[in-house]
XYZ file of C-alpha atoms in Angstrom:
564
model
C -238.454 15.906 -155.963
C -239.915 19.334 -155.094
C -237.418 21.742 -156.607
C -237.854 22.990 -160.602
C -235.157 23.459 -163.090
C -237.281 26.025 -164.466
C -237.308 29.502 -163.431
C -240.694 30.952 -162.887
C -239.862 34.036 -164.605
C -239.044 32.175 -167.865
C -242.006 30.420 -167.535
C -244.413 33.548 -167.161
C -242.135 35.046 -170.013
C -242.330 31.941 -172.467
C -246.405 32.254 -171.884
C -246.426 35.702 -172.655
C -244.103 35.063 -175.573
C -246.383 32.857 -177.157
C -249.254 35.273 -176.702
C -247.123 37.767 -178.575
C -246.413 35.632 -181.169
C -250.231 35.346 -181.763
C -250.338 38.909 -181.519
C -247.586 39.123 -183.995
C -249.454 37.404 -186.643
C -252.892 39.540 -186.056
C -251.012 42.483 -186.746
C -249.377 41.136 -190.022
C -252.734 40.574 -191.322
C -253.984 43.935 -190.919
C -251.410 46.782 -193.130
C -252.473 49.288 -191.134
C -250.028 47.560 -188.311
C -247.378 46.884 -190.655
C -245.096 49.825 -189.632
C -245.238 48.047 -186.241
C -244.050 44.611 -187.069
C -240.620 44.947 -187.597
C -240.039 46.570 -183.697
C -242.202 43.639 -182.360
C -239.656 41.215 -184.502
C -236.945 42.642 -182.414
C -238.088 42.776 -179.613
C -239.778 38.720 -180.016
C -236.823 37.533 -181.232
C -234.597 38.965 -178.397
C -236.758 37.269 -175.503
C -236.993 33.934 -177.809
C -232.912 33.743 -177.321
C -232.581 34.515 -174.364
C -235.348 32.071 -173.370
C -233.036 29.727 -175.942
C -230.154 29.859 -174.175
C -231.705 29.783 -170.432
C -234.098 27.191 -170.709
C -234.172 25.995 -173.610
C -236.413 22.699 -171.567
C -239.585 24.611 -172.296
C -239.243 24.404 -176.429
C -238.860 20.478 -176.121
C -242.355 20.668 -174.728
C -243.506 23.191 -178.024
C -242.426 20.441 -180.209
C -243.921 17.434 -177.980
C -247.178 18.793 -178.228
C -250.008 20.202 -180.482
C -251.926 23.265 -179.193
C -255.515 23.029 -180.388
C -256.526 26.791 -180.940
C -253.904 27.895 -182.370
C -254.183 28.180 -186.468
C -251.777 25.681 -188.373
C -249.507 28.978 -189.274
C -248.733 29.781 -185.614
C -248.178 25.913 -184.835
C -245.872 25.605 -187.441
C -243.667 28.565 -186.933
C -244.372 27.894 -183.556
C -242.174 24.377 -184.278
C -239.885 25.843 -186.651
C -239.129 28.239 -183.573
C -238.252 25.642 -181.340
C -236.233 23.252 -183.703
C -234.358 26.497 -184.525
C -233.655 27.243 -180.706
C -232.483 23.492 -180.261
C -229.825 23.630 -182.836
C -228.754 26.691 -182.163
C -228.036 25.211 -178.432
C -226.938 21.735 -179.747
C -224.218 23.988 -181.991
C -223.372 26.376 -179.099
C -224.323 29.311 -181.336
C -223.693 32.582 -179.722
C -226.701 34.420 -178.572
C -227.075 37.114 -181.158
C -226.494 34.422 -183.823
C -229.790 33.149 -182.473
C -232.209 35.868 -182.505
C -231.279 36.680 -186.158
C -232.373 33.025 -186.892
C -235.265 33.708 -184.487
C -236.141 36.233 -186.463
C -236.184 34.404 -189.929
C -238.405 31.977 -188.309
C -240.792 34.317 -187.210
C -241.204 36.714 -190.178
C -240.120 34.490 -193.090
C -243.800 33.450 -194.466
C -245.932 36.200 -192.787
C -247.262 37.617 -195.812
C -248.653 34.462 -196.481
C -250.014 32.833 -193.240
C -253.969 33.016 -194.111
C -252.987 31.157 -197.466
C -250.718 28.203 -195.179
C -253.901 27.929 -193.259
C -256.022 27.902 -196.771
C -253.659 24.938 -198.099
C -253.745 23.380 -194.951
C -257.645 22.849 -194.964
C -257.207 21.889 -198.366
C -259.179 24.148 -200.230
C -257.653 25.111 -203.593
C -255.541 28.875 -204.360
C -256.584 31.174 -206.794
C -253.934 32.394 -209.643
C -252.949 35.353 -208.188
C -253.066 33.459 -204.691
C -250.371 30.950 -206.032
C -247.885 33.918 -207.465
C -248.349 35.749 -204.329
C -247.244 32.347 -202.484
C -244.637 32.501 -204.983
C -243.146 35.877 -204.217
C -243.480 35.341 -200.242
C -240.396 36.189 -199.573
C -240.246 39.728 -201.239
C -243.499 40.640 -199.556
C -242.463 39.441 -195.855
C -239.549 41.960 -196.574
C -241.703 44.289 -198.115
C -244.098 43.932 -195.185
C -240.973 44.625 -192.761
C -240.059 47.829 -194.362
C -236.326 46.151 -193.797
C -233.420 47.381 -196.435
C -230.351 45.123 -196.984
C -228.395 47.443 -194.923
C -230.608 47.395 -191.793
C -230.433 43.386 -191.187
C -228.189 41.863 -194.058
C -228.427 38.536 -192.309
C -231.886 37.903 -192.346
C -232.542 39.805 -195.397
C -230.423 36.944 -197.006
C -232.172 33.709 -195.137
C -235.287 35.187 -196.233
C -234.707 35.777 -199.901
C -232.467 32.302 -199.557
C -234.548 30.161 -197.813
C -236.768 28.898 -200.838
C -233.911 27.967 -202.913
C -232.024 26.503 -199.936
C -235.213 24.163 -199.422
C -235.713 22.902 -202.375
C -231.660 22.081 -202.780
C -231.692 20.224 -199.413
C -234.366 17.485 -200.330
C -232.978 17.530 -204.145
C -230.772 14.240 -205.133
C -228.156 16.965 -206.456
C -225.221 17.459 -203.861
C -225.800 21.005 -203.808
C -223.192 23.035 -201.138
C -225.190 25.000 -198.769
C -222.618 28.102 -197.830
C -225.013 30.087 -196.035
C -225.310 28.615 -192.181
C -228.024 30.829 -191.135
C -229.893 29.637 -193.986
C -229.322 26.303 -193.893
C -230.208 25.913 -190.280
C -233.692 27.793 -190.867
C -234.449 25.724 -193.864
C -233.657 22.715 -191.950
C -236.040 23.621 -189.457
C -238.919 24.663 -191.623
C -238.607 21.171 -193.314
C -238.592 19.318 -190.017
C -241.601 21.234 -188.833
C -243.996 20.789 -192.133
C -243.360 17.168 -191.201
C -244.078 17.792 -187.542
C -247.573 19.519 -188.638
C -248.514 17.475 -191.015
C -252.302 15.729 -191.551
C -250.308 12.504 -189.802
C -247.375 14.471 -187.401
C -244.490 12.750 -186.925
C -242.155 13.500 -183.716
C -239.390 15.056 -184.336
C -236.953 12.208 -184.028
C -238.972 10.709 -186.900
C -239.036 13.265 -188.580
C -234.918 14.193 -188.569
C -234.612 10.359 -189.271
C -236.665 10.798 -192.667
C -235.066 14.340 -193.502
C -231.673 12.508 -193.063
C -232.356 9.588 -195.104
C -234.212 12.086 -197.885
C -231.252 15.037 -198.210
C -227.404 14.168 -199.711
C -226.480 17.236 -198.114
C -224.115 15.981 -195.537
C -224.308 19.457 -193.423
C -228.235 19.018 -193.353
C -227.271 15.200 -192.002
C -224.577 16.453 -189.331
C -227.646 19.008 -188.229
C -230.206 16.161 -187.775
C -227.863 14.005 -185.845
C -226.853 16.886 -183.665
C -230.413 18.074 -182.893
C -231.382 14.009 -181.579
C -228.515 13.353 -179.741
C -229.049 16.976 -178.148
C -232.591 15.802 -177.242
C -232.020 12.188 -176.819
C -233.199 10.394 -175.194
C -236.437 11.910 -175.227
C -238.403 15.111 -175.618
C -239.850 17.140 -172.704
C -243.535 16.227 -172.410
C -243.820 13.110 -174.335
C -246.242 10.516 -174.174
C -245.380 7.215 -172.982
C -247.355 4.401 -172.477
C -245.999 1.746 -169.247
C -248.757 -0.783 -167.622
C -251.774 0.342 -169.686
C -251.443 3.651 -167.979
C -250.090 6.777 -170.418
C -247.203 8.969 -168.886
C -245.334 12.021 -169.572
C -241.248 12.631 -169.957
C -240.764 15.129 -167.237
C -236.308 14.824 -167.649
C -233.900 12.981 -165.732
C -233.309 12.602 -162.327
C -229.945 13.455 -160.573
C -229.367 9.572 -159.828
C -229.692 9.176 -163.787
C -232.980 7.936 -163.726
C -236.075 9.155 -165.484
C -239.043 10.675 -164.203
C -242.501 10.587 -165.720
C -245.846 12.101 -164.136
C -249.427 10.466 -164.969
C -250.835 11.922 -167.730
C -254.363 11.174 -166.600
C -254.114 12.689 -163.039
C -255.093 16.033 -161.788
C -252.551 16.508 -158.880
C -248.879 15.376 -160.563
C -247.578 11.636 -159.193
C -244.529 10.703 -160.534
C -242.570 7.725 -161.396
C -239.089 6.812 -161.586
C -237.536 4.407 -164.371
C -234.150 3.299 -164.739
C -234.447 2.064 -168.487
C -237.992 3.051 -170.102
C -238.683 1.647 -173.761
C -238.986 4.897 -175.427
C -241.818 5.180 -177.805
C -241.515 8.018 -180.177
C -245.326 8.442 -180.831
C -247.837 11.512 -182.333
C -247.559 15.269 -179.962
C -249.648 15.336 -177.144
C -253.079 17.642 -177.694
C -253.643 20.135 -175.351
C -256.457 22.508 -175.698
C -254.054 26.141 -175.054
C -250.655 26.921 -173.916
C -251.876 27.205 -170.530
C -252.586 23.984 -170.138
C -248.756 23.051 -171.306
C -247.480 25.575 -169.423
C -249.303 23.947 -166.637
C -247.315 20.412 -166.810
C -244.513 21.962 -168.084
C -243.720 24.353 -164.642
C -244.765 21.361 -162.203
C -241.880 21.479 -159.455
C -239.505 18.380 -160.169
C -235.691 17.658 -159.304
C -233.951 17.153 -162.707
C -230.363 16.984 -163.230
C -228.491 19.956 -164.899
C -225.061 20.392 -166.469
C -222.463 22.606 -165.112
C -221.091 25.144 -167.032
C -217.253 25.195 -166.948
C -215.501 27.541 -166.053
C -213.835 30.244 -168.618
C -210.756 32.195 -168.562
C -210.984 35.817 -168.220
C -208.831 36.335 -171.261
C -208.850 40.392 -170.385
C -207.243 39.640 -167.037
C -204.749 37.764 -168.147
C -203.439 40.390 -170.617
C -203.771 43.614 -168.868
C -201.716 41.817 -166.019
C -199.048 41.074 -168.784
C -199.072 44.194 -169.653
C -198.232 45.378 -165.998
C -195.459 42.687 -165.661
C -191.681 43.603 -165.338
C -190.450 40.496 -166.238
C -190.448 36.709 -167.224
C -191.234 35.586 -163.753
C -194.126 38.333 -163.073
C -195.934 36.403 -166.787
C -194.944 33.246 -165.327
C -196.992 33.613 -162.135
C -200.008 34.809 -164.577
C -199.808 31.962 -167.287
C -198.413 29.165 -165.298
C -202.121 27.747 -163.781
C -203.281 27.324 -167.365
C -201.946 24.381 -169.013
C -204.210 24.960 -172.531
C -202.438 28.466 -172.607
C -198.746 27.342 -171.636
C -198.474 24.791 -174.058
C -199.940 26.756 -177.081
C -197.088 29.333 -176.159
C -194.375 26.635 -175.973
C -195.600 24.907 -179.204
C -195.736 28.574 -180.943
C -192.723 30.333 -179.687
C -190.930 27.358 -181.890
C -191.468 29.606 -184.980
C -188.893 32.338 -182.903
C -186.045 29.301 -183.021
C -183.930 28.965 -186.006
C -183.866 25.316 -185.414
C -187.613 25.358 -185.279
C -187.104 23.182 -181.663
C -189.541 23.174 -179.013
C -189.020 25.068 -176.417
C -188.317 22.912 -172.660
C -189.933 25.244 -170.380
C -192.900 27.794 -170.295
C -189.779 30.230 -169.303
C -187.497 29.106 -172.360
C -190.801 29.900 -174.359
C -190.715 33.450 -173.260
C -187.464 33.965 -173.490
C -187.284 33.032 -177.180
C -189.928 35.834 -178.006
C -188.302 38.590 -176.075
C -189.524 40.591 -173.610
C -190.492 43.110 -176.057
C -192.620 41.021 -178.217
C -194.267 38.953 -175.321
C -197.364 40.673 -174.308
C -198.198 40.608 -178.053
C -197.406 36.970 -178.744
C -199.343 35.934 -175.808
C -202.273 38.167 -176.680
C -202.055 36.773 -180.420
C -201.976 33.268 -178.694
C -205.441 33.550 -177.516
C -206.871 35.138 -180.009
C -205.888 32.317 -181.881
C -207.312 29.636 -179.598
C -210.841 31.426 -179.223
C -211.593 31.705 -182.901
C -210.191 28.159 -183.558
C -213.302 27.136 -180.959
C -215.705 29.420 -182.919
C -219.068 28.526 -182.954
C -221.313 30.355 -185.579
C -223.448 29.211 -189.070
C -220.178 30.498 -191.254
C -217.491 29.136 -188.558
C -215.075 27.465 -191.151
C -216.036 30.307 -193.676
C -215.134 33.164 -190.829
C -211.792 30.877 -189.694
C -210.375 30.340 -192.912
C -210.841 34.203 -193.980
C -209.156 35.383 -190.992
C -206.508 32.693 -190.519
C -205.639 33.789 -194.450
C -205.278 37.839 -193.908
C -203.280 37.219 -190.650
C -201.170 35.120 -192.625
C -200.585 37.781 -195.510
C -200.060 40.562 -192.928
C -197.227 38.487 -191.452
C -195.651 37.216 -194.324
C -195.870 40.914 -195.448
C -194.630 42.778 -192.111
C -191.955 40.370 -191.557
C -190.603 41.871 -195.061
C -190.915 45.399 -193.985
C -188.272 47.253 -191.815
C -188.755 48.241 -188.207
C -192.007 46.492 -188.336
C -193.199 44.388 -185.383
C -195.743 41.740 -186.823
C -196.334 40.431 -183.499
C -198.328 43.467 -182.250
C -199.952 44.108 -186.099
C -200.897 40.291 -186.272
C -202.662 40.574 -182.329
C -204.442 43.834 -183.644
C -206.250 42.257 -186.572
C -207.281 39.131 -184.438
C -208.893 41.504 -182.124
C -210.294 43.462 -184.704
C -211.995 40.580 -186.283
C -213.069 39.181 -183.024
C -215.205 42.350 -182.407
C -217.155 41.622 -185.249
C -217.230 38.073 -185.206
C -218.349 37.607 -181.404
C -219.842 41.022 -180.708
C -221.909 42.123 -183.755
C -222.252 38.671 -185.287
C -225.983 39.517 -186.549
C -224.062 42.077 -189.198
C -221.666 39.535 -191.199
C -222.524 38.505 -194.785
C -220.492 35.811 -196.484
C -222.211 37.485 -199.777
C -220.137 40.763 -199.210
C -217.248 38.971 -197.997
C -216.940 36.973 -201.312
C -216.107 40.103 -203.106
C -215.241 42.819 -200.598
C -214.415 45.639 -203.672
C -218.485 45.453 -204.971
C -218.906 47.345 -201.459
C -219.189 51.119 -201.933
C -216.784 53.873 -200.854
C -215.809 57.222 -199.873
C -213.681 58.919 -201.997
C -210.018 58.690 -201.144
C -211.279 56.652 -197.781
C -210.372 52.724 -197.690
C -213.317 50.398 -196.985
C -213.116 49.240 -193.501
C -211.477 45.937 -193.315
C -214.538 44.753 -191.926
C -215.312 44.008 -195.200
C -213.543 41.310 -195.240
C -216.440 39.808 -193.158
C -219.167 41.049 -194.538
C -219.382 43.981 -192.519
C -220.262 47.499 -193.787
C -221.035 49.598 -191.078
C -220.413 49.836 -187.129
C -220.404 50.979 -184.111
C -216.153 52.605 -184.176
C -216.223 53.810 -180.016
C -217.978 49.941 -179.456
C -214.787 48.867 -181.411
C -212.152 51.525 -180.169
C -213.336 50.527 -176.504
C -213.008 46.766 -177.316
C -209.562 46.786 -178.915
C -208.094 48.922 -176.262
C -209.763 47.106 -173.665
C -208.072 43.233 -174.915
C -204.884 44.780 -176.208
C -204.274 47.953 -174.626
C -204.776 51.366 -175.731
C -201.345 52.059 -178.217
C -200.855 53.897 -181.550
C -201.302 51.161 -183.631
C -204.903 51.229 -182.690
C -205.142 54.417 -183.048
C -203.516 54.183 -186.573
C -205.707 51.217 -187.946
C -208.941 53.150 -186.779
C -208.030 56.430 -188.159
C -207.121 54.843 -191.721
C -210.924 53.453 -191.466
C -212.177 57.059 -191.294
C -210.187 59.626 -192.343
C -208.770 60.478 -196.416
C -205.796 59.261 -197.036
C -203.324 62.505 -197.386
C -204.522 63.244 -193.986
C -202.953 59.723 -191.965
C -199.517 59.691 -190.921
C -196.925 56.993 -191.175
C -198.678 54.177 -189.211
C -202.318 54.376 -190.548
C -201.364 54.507 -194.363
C -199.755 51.335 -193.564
C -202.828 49.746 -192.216
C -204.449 51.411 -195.379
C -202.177 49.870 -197.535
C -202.565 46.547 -195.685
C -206.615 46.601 -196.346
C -205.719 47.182 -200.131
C -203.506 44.357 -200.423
C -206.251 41.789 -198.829
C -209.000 43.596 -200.597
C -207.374 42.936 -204.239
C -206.757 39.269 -203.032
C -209.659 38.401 -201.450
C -212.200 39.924 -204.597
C -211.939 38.793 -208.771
C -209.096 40.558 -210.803
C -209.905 44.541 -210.797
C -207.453 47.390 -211.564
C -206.646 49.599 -208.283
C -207.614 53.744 -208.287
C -204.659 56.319 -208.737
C -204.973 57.589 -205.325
C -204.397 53.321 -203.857
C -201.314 52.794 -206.044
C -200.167 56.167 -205.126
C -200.776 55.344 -201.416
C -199.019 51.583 -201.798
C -196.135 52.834 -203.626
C -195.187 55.290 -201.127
C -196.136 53.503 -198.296
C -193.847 50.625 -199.028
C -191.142 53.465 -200.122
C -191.034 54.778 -196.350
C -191.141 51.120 -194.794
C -189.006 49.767 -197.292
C -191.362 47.035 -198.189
C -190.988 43.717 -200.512
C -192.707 45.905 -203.316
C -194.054 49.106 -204.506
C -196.609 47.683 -207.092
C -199.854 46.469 -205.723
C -199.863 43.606 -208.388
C -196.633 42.435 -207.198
C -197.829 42.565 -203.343
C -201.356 40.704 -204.351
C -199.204 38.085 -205.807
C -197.004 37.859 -202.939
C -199.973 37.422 -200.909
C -201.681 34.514 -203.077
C -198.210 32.625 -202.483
C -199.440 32.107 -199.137
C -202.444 30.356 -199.811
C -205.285 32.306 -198.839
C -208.583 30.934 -198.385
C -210.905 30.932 -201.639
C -214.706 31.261 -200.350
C -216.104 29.556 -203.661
């Protein structure tokens, strides 16, 4: 056993991160440093996910142990950091998903950290100490300088979280919509308990939350978060043959290795089936000294990443194909793939049959409408395996306008919904696994409340949350999964330019957005210049309808999803 799972770079980083942290909190105290907090936020939270997601080993040993000069603020946030960084990788959460969480964690309470440490010691708050305790949450903001605009995610867990506390541990059976939210609160709960007068580890601690909350989401989290850890933290004490030890991980012959706790150079033990004791953290004077124990070189086992599919490659060389057999040698190793397209390409048979071969499959689409339909395909299969706080929100939202554009294209002459429906996948999956950190489920609820330029649709964005981005981040993404054609160019251009200026293409995409707008949001009466836009829109691609009413209530036929 002489070779470390952890990097030494992480390790130096992870030290330095906690010194920051410290750092961090100085500066909040102090409002001449307040201008400065909100660049160290980013820049904290950006190292804490990456650290998250590439060795995510060194938090287990933040929430095995208690650091003895730090102040009982910066141990619990400290914990609340670390629980927050284990379910986001017991969820799979994608990275950006994580540093806006990391951030919540971080800057959540920091107007009132002296007053945490106050209560802690037990000596009693003043009036106006209690309503400032009570307002925390504007103030942290406040302290921030952060608009709505800037960081609508975490301007939302942080003027949630109170609420979102109080409703998990309530004996109402309160739904928690908000996953950011709900996975911060979680964690701030689990770590009060961890920091407590009488800590309790964290498995302890999940096991009480769980038995305490009737929100079933809450439960699924504290299940997920011990059988991530399971079956023990990093760093734990445990106590063989009157002699205390500590969990170092598991060997690579599925045994488990524990050093003496007592010793100055590291000797280590191997156990094939220890009786785990879940007992109080381990005190250590400073980080260093974790650190220390944490970095000694030992052989653990580590689990391989599979292997992905490069979902780019696969369509640009459909798109360079000449026929069936050139997409058959491209497809044919992937059996996920191939039998989503057979299953699929049913919908293209009158009979509604399955098709018998990968080739029969392709042939029932057409050469024409292929590429698309394959492209479309994938799409498909990567946001079905979504993993974000709002996944069955984000999923249901987007499954529901693909579903209306369809049902609405396949209606309208000339119209290829194959190549409209791939386009809006992409477009959605820019925002969903690119820019995560900007969705709001708020916004989304009631994409029309969301101001606009005169005679300039919303983005359709929107229907996410989104209100501003990056368009050559998004023109450069769409052409680079779908190819660069002028129905890109035509959904783009209706984002940013006034409607008597778009040609044929882009006011269809603009009248698209209205239609979904008017049945995603509550009833509200369209402008002159949308009905005008609709009406001869559908005129020129002799469409189901020329009254937006008519084409909203086509759309609710197909059963779109309602957020409340």
């Amino acid at each position: 056993m002489t070779k470390s799972t952890y990097n030494p770079k992480y390790v130096e980083q992870f030290d330095r991160v906690i010194d920051y942290i410290v750092r961090f909190d100085k500066a909040a105290l102090s409002r001449s440093q307040w201008s400065s907090l909100y660049p160290a936020l980013l820049g904290l939270s950006e190292r804490l996910s990456v650290l998250a997601h590439k060795q995510n080993g060194l938090f287990q040993w933040l929430l095995s142990t208690h650091i003895q000069n730090l102040a009982y603020a910066q141990s619990l946030r400290l914990k609340r950091i670390a629980i927050v960084a284990g379910l986001c990788r017991a969820h799979n959460y994608h990275r950006s998903d994580t540093q806006v969480m990391m951030m919540a964690a971080l800057s959540a309470d920091i107007s009132v950290l002296s007053l945490l440490n106050k209560r802690h010691n037990g000596e009693a708050l003043s009036s106006a100490e209690r309503q400032r305790f009570s307002q925390s949450a504007l103030l942290s903001l406040k302290m921030l300088s952060l608009s709505g605009e800037e960081q609508p995610a975490l301007t939302q867990i942080i003027a949630k979280l109170k609420r979102y506390r109080r409703e998990i541990i309530s004996h109402q059976r309160a739904p928690l919509y908000d996953g950011y939210t709900r996975i911060v609160a979680c964690a701030s709960i689990l770590a009060e308990q961890m920091t407590a007068t009488r800590p309790l580890h964290l498995f302890n601690a999940c096991a009480q939350l769980y038995k305490a909350t009737h929100n079933v989401a809450i439960q699924q989290d504290c299940d997920t978060l011990v059988n991530f850890y399971s079956p023990q933290l990093l760093g734990s004490r445990q106590r063989f043959e009157e002699n205390d030890y500590l969990y170092m991980g598991c060997h690579p012959d599925g045994q488990y290795i524990f050093t003496d706790a007592q010793a100055t150079k590291s000797r280590f033990r191997l156990l094939a089936n220890p009786h785990w004791q879940y007992r109080q953290p381990v005190r250590y004077r400073s980080w260093s000294s974790v650190s220390a124990r944490a970095s000694v070189p030992v052989q653990r086992a580590s689990s391989a990443a599979g292997a992905q599919r490069d979902h780019d490659a696969i369509v640009a060389q459909i798109r360079g194909a000449h026929g069936y057999s050139d997409i058959e040698k491209v497809i044919a190793q992937d059996d996920t793939l191939v039998a989503q397209i057979m299953m699929q390409a049913s919908q293209y048979n009158r009979g509604a049959q399955q098709a018998s071969s990968l080739r029969h499959a392709l042939s029932m689409v057409g050469l024409y409408s292929v590429g698309d339909f394959i492209a479309r395909v994938m799409l498909e299969e990567k946001m079905l395996q979504l993993c974000h706080p709002m996944a069955q929100f984000l999923q249901a939202r987007v499954h529901s306008a693909i579903r209306i554009v369809e049902d609405i294209a396949r209606q309208t002459k000339d119209l290829q919904h194959e190549r409209l429906s791939a386009l809006l996948l992409c477009y959605f999956n820019f925002f969903i696994f690119e820019c995560p950190q900007r969705l709001s489920r708020t916004i989304a609820l009631n994409p029309l409340k969301t101001p606009m330029q005169q005679d300039i649709a919303r983005p359709l964005a929107t229907l996410l949350g989104v209100q501003q981005y990056d368009n050559e981040a998004l023109r450069h993404y769409l052409t680079s999964h779908i190819g660069n054609n002028e129905w890109v160019n035509a959904l783009l251009n209706s984002e940013q330019q006034p409607f008597d200026q778009l040609n044929s293409n882009a006011r269809l995409c603009c009248t698209l957005k209205i239609i979904l707008f008017y049945t995603f949001s509550g009833p509200a009466t369209a402008s002159a210049w949308q009905q005008q836009l609709v009406k001869q829109t559908m005129v020129d691609w002799q469409g189901p309808s020329t009254k937006i009413e008519r084409l909203v209530d086509r759309a609710l036929s197909c059963a779109p999803h309602n957020g409340i």
